[in-house]
CSV table of C-alpha atoms in Angstrom, one decimal:
chain,number,residue,atom,x,y,z
A,16,MET,CA,5.1,-5.2,-21.8
A,17,SER,CA,3.5,-1.9,-22.2
A,18,GLY,CA,0.1,-2.7,-21.3
A,19,ARG,CA,0.7,-4.6,-18.7
A,20,GLY,CA,-2.0,-4.9,-16.6
A,21,ARG,CA,-4.6,-2.5,-18.4
A,22,ASP,CA,-7.0,-5.4,-19.1
A,23,LEU,CA,-6.8,-7.3,-15.7
A,24,PRO,CA,-9.9,-9.5,-15.4
A,25,LEU,CA,-10.5,-8.3,-12.0
A,26,ASP,CA,-13.8,-9.8,-11.9
A,27,LEU,CA,-12.8,-13.4,-11.9
A,28,LEU,CA,-11.3,-13.1,-9.4
A,29,PRO,CA,-12.4,-13.3,-5.4
A,30,ALA,CA,-12.1,-9.5,-3.9
A,31,LEU,CA,-10.9,-9.6,-0.7
A,32,PRO,CA,-12.5,-7.5,2.2
A,33,ARG,CA,-11.8,-3.7,1.7
A,34,ASP,CA,-12.4,-1.8,4.4
A,35,ALA,CA,-15.0,0.5,5.2
A,36,GLU,CA,-13.1,3.8,3.7
A,37,GLY,CA,-12.1,2.3,1.0
A,38,PRO,CA,-9.9,-0.9,-0.9
A,39,VAL,CA,-7.0,-1.8,0.2
A,40,PHE,CA,-6.2,-3.7,-2.8
A,41,ALA,CA,-7.5,-3.9,-5.8
A,42,ALA,CA,-6.5,-7.6,-6.8
A,43,PRO,CA,-5.5,-10.2,-4.9
A,44,TRP,CA,-2.0,-10.4,-6.8
A,45,GLU,CA,-1.5,-6.9,-5.0
A,46,ALA,CA,-2.1,-8.0,-1.6
A,47,GLN,CA,0.4,-10.7,-2.6
A,48,ALA,CA,2.8,-8.4,-4.2
A,49,PHE,CA,3.0,-6.2,-0.9
A,50,ALA,CA,2.9,-8.9,0.9
A,51,MET,CA,6.5,-10.7,-0.2
A,52,ALA,CA,7.7,-7.4,-0.1
A,53,VAL,CA,6.9,-7.3,3.2
A,54,GLU,CA,7.9,-10.9,4.2
A,55,LEU,CA,11.8,-10.3,2.3
A,56,ASN,CA,12.2,-7.3,4.3
A,57,ALA,CA,11.7,-8.8,7.6
A,58,ARG,CA,14.0,-11.5,6.7
A,59,GLY,CA,17.1,-9.4,5.5
A,60,ALA,CA,16.9,-9.9,2.0
A,61,PHE,CA,16.7,-5.9,1.8
A,62,THR,CA,16.4,-2.7,3.5
A,63,TRP,CA,13.3,-0.8,4.0
A,64,LYS,CA,15.3,2.0,2.4
A,65,GLU,CA,16.4,-0.2,0.2
A,66,TRP,CA,12.9,-1.5,-1.7
A,67,SER,CA,11.5,2.5,-0.9
A,68,GLU,CA,14.1,3.9,-3.2
A,69,ALA,CA,13.8,1.1,-5.5
A,70,LEU,CA,10.0,1.3,-5.8
A,71,GLY,CA,10.7,5.0,-6.1
A,72,ARG,CA,12.8,4.6,-9.2
A,73,GLU,CA,9.9,2.5,-10.7
A,74,ILE,CA,7.4,4.3,-10.2
A,75,ALA,CA,9.5,7.5,-11.5
A,76,ALA,CA,10.6,5.4,-14.8
A,77,GLY,CA,6.4,4.5,-14.6
A,78,THR,CA,5.5,8.6,-14.4
A,79,ALA,CA,8.1,9.5,-16.9
A,80,ARG,CA,6.8,7.0,-19.3
A,81,ASP,CA,3.4,7.1,-19.0
A,82,GLY,CA,2.6,10.4,-17.5
A,83,GLY,CA,0.9,10.5,-14.5
A,84,ASP,CA,-1.9,8.5,-13.5
A,85,ASP,CA,-4.1,8.3,-10.8
A,86,GLY,CA,-2.4,5.7,-7.8
A,87,SER,CA,-4.4,2.7,-10.3
A,88,ARG,CA,-1.3,0.9,-11.7
A,89,TYR,CA,0.8,1.8,-8.2
A,90,TYR,CA,1.0,-2.3,-7.3
A,91,GLU,CA,1.9,-2.9,-10.8
A,92,HIS,CA,5.7,-0.7,-9.9
A,93,TRP,CA,5.3,-2.0,-7.1
A,94,LEU,CA,5.9,-5.6,-8.7
A,95,ALA,CA,8.3,-4.4,-10.8
A,96,ALA,CA,10.5,-3.3,-8.3
A,97,LEU,CA,10.2,-6.2,-6.4
A,98,GLU,CA,11.8,-8.6,-9.4
A,99,ARG,CA,14.4,-5.7,-10.5
A,100,LEU,CA,15.6,-5.7,-6.4
A,101,VAL,CA,15.8,-9.7,-6.1
A,102,THR,CA,17.4,-10.2,-9.1
A,103,GLU,CA,19.4,-7.6,-7.8
A,104,LYS,CA,20.5,-9.7,-4.8
A,105,ARG,CA,20.5,-12.5,-6.5
A,106,LEU,CA,17.6,-14.1,-4.7
A,107,THR,CA,16.5,-14.9,-8.3
A,108,SER,CA,17.6,-14.5,-12.0
A,109,GLY,CA,15.7,-13.0,-15.1
A,110,PRO,CA,15.3,-16.0,-17.0
A,111,GLU,CA,14.2,-18.0,-13.7
A,112,LEU,CA,11.6,-15.7,-13.3
A,113,ALA,CA,10.6,-15.6,-17.4
A,114,THR,CA,10.8,-19.2,-17.6
A,115,ARG,CA,8.4,-20.0,-14.5
A,116,LYS,CA,6.2,-17.3,-15.6
A,117,ALA,CA,5.7,-19.2,-19.0
A,118,ALA,CA,5.6,-22.1,-16.8
A,119,TRP,CA,2.6,-20.5,-14.5
A,120,LYS,CA,0.8,-19.4,-18.0
A,121,ALA,CA,1.2,-22.8,-19.4
A,122,ALA,CA,-0.5,-24.4,-16.6
A,123,ALA,CA,-3.6,-21.8,-16.6
A,124,GLU,CA,-4.2,-22.5,-20.5
A,125,ALA,CA,-4.0,-26.0,-20.1
A,126,THR,CA,-6.3,-26.1,-16.8
A,127,PRO,CA,-10.3,-26.5,-17.0
A,128,HIS,CA,-12.3,-23.8,-15.9
A,129,GLY,CA,-13.2,-23.7,-12.6
A,130,GLU,CA,-10.3,-26.4,-11.3
A,131,PRO,CA,-7.2,-24.7,-9.5
A,132,ILE,CA,-4.4,-23.6,-11.6
A,133,GLN,CA,-1.7,-26.0,-10.3
A,134,LEU,CA,2.4,-26.3,-11.2
A,135,ASP,CA,3.2,-29.8,-10.8
A,136,ALA,CA,6.6,-30.3,-10.0
A,137,ALA,CA,7.7,-32.1,-13.1
A,138,ALA,CA,6.5,-29.2,-15.4
A,139,ARG,CA,8.5,-26.8,-12.8
A,140,ALA,CA,11.5,-29.1,-13.3
A,141,ALA,CA,11.3,-29.0,-17.1
A,142,GLN,CA,10.8,-25.1,-17.5
A,143,HIS,CA,13.7,-24.4,-15.9
A,144,PRO,CA,16.6,-23.3,-17.6
A,145,PRO,CA,19.7,-24.9,-18.6
A,146,ASP,CA,22.6,-23.7,-16.2
A,147,CYS,CA,20.7,-21.6,-13.7
B,236,MET,CA,-13.3,-19.2,-51.6
B,237,ALA,CA,-11.4,-19.1,-49.0
B,238,ASP,CA,-12.3,-21.5,-45.9
B,239,ASP,CA,-14.1,-19.2,-43.4
B,240,HIS,CA,-13.9,-21.8,-40.4
B,241,HIS,CA,-11.0,-19.8,-38.4
B,242,HIS,CA,-11.1,-20.9,-34.9
B,243,HIS,CA,-11.1,-17.5,-33.3
B,244,HIS,CA,-8.8,-17.2,-30.6
B,245,HIS,CA,-11.2,-15.4,-28.6
B,246,HIS,CA,-9.6,-12.1,-26.7
B,247,ASP,CA,-11.7,-12.1,-24.1
B,248,ALA,CA,-9.8,-11.7,-20.5
B,249,PRO,CA,-6.7,-14.6,-20.6
B,250,ARG,CA,-6.9,-16.9,-17.7
B,251,LEU,CA,-4.3,-15.5,-15.4
B,252,ALA,CA,-3.3,-11.9,-16.1
B,253,ASP,CA,0.4,-10.5,-16.5
B,254,PRO,CA,0.9,-9.0,-12.8
B,255,GLU,CA,-0.8,-12.3,-11.7
B,256,LEU,CA,1.7,-14.5,-13.5
B,257,ARG,CA,4.7,-12.7,-13.0
B,258,VAL,CA,3.3,-12.7,-9.0
B,259,ARG,CA,3.1,-16.3,-9.1
B,260,ALA,CA,6.3,-16.6,-10.4
B,261,LEU,CA,7.9,-14.8,-8.1
B,262,GLU,CA,6.0,-16.8,-4.6
B,263,SER,CA,6.7,-19.8,-6.3
B,264,LEU,CA,10.3,-19.7,-6.8
B,265,LEU,CA,11.0,-18.0,-3.7
B,266,THR,CA,8.9,-20.5,-2.0
B,267,GLU,CA,11.2,-23.2,-3.1
B,268,LYS,CA,14.5,-21.5,-2.2
B,269,GLY,CA,13.1,-21.4,1.6
B,270,LEU,CA,13.5,-17.3,1.3
B,271,VAL,CA,9.5,-17.2,1.7
B,272,ASP,CA,7.1,-18.9,3.7
B,273,PRO,CA,3.5,-18.8,1.7
B,274,ALA,CA,1.4,-19.0,5.4
B,275,ALA,CA,3.8,-15.7,6.8
B,276,LEU,CA,3.0,-14.3,3.4
B,277,ASP,CA,-1.5,-15.4,4.5
B,278,ALA,CA,-0.4,-13.8,8.0
B,279,ILE,CA,1.1,-10.8,6.2
B,280,ILE,CA,-2.0,-10.1,4.5
B,281,ASP,CA,-4.8,-11.2,7.0
B,282,VAL,CA,-2.9,-8.5,9.3
B,283,TYR,CA,-2.5,-5.5,7.8
B,284,GLU,CA,-5.9,-6.4,5.3
B,285,THR,CA,-8.1,-6.4,9.1
B,286,ARG,CA,-6.0,-6.5,11.9
B,287,ILE,CA,-4.0,-3.2,11.5
B,288,GLY,CA,-6.1,0.2,9.5
B,289,PRO,CA,-7.0,3.2,11.1
B,290,HIS,CA,-8.8,2.2,14.0
B,291,ASN,CA,-5.6,2.0,15.7
B,292,GLY,CA,-4.3,5.6,14.9
B,293,ALA,CA,-7.5,6.8,16.5
B,294,ARG,CA,-7.0,5.2,19.6
B,295,VAL,CA,-3.8,7.2,20.0
B,296,VAL,CA,-5.6,10.3,18.8
B,297,ALA,CA,-8.2,9.7,21.7
B,298,ARG,CA,-5.8,8.4,24.3
B,299,ALA,CA,-4.3,11.8,23.3
B,300,TRP,CA,-6.9,14.0,24.0
B,301,ALA,CA,-8.0,12.6,26.9
B,302,ASP,CA,-5.1,12.2,28.7
B,303,PRO,CA,-2.2,14.8,29.1
B,304,GLU,CA,0.9,13.0,30.0
B,305,PHE,CA,-0.3,10.7,27.2
B,306,ARG,CA,-0.2,13.6,24.9
B,307,ARG,CA,3.3,14.8,26.1
B,308,ARG,CA,4.8,11.3,26.0
B,309,LEU,CA,3.7,11.0,22.2
B,310,LEU,CA,4.6,14.2,21.3
B,311,ARG,CA,8.1,13.6,22.3
B,312,ASN,CA,8.9,10.4,21.5
B,313,ALA,CA,6.2,9.2,19.3
B,314,THR,CA,6.9,5.6,18.4
B,315,ALA,CA,7.0,4.9,21.7
B,316,ALA,CA,4.4,5.7,23.0
B,317,ILE,CA,2.2,4.0,20.4
B,318,ALA,CA,4.1,1.1,21.1
B,319,GLU,CA,2.5,1.7,25.0
B,320,LEU,CA,-1.0,1.3,23.3
B,321,GLY,CA,0.5,-1.9,21.4
B,322,PHE,CA,0.8,-0.5,18.1
B,323,GLU,CA,4.4,-1.6,17.0
B,324,GLY,CA,5.6,-3.5,14.1
B,325,SER,CA,6.9,-2.6,9.9
B,326,GLN,CA,6.9,0.7,9.1
B,327,GLY,CA,5.6,1.9,12.5
B,328,GLU,CA,9.1,2.8,13.7
B,329,HIS,CA,10.6,6.8,13.8
B,330,MET,CA,6.9,7.7,13.9
B,331,THR,CA,6.5,11.5,14.5
B,332,VAL,CA,3.1,12.9,15.4
B,333,LEU,CA,2.4,16.3,14.2
B,334,GLU,CA,-0.1,18.4,16.6
B,335,ASN,CA,-2.6,20.8,14.8
B,336,THR,CA,-3.4,23.7,17.0
B,337,PRO,CA,-5.6,27.1,16.2
B,338,GLU,CA,-2.4,28.3,14.0
B,339,VAL,CA,-0.8,25.8,12.4
B,340,HIS,CA,-2.6,22.6,10.2
B,341,ASN,CA,-0.4,20.2,9.1
B,342,MET,CA,-0.7,17.5,6.2
B,343,VAL,CA,1.9,14.7,5.4
B,344,VAL,CA,2.3,12.7,1.9
B,345,CYS,CA,5.0,11.1,0.4
B,346,THR,CA,6.4,13.0,-2.8
B,347,LEU,CA,8.8,9.9,-3.1
B,348,CYS,CA,6.7,6.7,-2.9
B,349,SER,CA,3.7,6.4,-0.4
B,350,CYS,CA,5.3,6.2,2.7
B,351,TYR,CA,3.3,5.0,5.3
B,352,PRO,CA,2.5,4.3,8.9
B,353,TRP,CA,1.0,1.6,8.5
B,354,PRO,CA,0.9,0.1,12.3
B,355,THR,CA,-1.5,2.5,13.0
B,356,LEU,CA,-3.3,3.5,9.8
B,357,GLY,CA,-3.1,0.3,7.8
B,358,LEU,CA,-2.6,0.1,4.0
B,359,PRO,CA,-2.8,3.8,2.4
B,360,PRO,CA,-5.7,4.9,0.5
B,361,VAL,CA,-5.0,4.6,-3.8
B,362,TRP,CA,-5.2,8.7,-3.9
B,363,TYR,CA,-2.2,8.8,-1.8
B,364,LYS,CA,-0.4,6.3,-3.6
B,365,ALA,CA,-1.7,9.1,-7.0
B,366,PRO,CA,1.0,11.6,-8.3
B,367,SER,CA,-1.4,14.0,-8.0
B,368,TYR,CA,-1.8,14.0,-4.5
B,369,ARG,CA,2.2,13.6,-4.6
B,370,SER,CA,3.1,16.8,-5.9
B,371,ARG,CA,-0.1,18.9,-5.5
B,372,ALA,CA,0.0,18.6,-1.5
B,373,VAL,CA,3.3,20.7,-1.9
B,374,ALA,CA,3.0,23.2,-4.8
B,375,ASP,CA,-1.0,23.3,-3.8
B,376,PRO,CA,-2.4,22.8,0.1
B,377,ARG,CA,-5.3,24.7,0.6
B,378,GLY,CA,-6.3,23.8,-3.3
B,379,VAL,CA,-6.2,20.2,-1.7
B,380,LEU,CA,-7.5,20.1,1.2
B,381,ALA,CA,-10.5,22.1,-0.5
B,382,GLU,CA,-11.2,19.4,-2.4
B,383,PHE,CA,-11.4,16.6,0.9
B,384,GLY,CA,-14.0,19.3,1.7
B,385,VAL,CA,-11.3,21.6,4.1
B,386,ARG,CA,-11.2,25.4,4.7
B,387,LEU,CA,-9.2,26.8,6.7
B,388,PRO,CA,-9.3,30.0,7.7
B,389,ASP,CA,-6.5,32.4,6.0
B,390,ASP,CA,-4.1,32.9,9.6
B,391,VAL,CA,-3.8,29.6,9.7
B,392,GLU,CA,-0.5,28.0,9.1
B,393,VAL,CA,-0.5,24.7,6.6
B,394,ARG,CA,2.7,22.4,6.8
B,395,VAL,CA,2.8,19.8,4.4
B,396,TRP,CA,5.4,16.6,5.6
B,397,ASP,CA,7.1,14.6,3.6
B,398,SER,CA,7.4,11.4,4.3
B,399,SER,CA,10.4,8.6,3.7
B,400,ALA,CA,12.0,5.7,5.0
B,401,GLU,CA,13.2,6.8,8.0
B,402,MET,CA,10.5,9.4,9.0
B,403,ARG,CA,6.6,8.2,9.5
B,404,TYR,CA,3.7,11.0,10.5
B,405,LEU,CA,1.0,10.8,12.1
B,406,VAL,CA,-1.3,14.1,12.4
B,407,LEU,CA,-3.0,14.4,15.7
B,408,PRO,CA,-6.0,16.7,15.1
B,409,ALA,CA,-7.5,19.4,17.1
B,410,ARG,CA,-9.9,17.5,19.5
B,411,PRO,CA,-13.5,19.3,18.6
B,412,PRO,CA,-15.6,21.4,20.4
B,413,GLY,CA,-19.1,19.4,22.6
B,414,THR,CA,-17.1,16.7,23.1
B,415,ASP,CA,-15.9,17.2,27.1
B,416,GLY,CA,-18.5,14.1,27.9
B,417,MET,CA,-17.0,11.7,25.5
B,418,ASP,CA,-14.8,8.9,26.5
B,419,GLU,CA,-11.7,7.4,24.8
B,420,ALA,CA,-13.9,4.7,22.9
B,421,ALA,CA,-16.8,7.5,21.8
B,422,LEU,CA,-13.8,9.7,20.7
B,423,ALA,CA,-12.1,7.0,18.5
B,424,GLY,CA,-14.7,6.8,16.7
B,425,LEU,CA,-14.7,10.7,15.6
B,426,VAL,CA,-11.6,10.4,14.3
B,427,THR,CA,-11.2,9.8,10.5
B,428,ARG,CA,-8.4,8.3,8.8
B,429,ASP,CA,-8.0,10.8,6.5
B,430,ALA,CA,-7.8,13.7,9.9
B,431,MET,CA,-4.6,11.4,10.9
B,432,ILE,CA,-3.4,12.4,7.4
B,433,GLY,CA,-4.0,16.0,7.5
B,434,VAL,CA,-6.7,16.2,5.6
B,435,ASP,CA,-10.2,16.3,7.0
B,436,ILE,CA,-10.9,17.1,10.6
B,437,VAL,CA,-12.2,16.2,13.1
B,438,ARG,CA,-16.0,17.3,13.6
B,439,ALA,CA,-18.4,16.3,17.1
B,440,PRO,CA,-21.4,14.1,16.4
B,441,GLY,CA,-24.1,16.0,14.0
B,442,THR,CA,-22.3,18.5,12.8
B,443,GLU,CA,-22.0,18.5,9.3
B,444,ARG,CA,-18.8,18.8,6.4
B,445,ASP,CA,-18.6,22.5,4.8
B,446,GLY,CA,-17.8,22.9,1.7
């Protein structure tokens, strides 16, 4: 998984509104990842302390692995922490996430350029791992 | 001769990058399980993109400059005083306001990750999340301040405060001289986000940054 996100096609993504003092998110997925953590915390799936510690662990691991960075990979750490915490809390599982990710990848590749990428229910059901 | 008619798969940008696939996987699964609501996620993004930002913190600072009673309440119980202005919510609990004085300059960092007072300052800027700021703010605060264009007299003590999940800080900058006639709205217009993190000072209109 090393190098993930380095070739993120930011130019293909609609830019979110930015405030006068700089970008708050570099890409929509960052805002979505951000909002999911906020929402799960608000619904009691985990405490903010648990979240803060999970994020801190990912950032420390990323820094140990790659050396320091300029903060541009921050939301990669955020996303990794989110995946780890929701599986630890058994809200979903690693295999379930991997299967669903593959389904989205297939859907993206099957979608004609310029159309919204949709995951239909049949594809989703077929992609479910047998024992989840 | 070998057949040259290979169809090379272009190595241009994938349709969805890896993090985007993972976010979609998470969001679709959690939505199906009833654990998140896409409309709520959009609402959260909208709030932090547009309604919450450093202009909220600037109003707190301007009120404290204009109203000595509010300033006293703010320094005693920041969370409650800030809530008087309607700014509360996620990551705005457990606020402490740090007052800059002629003797003390406060600056804020989160060495662990990026704890930050969202209701008053919005989302943290990229540099606040960067490892270089997180480590150097503690080791060399005056060097970091100089890079932000802030040079303090040697007799001013620099205090660095490390945020955590339990404690968030907002710096109350010194009111610049020559602003006695200004109302709260005009004062709030002078207050920068960076000044409320403690890496800037508030300047009166028409005065230049030094450095």
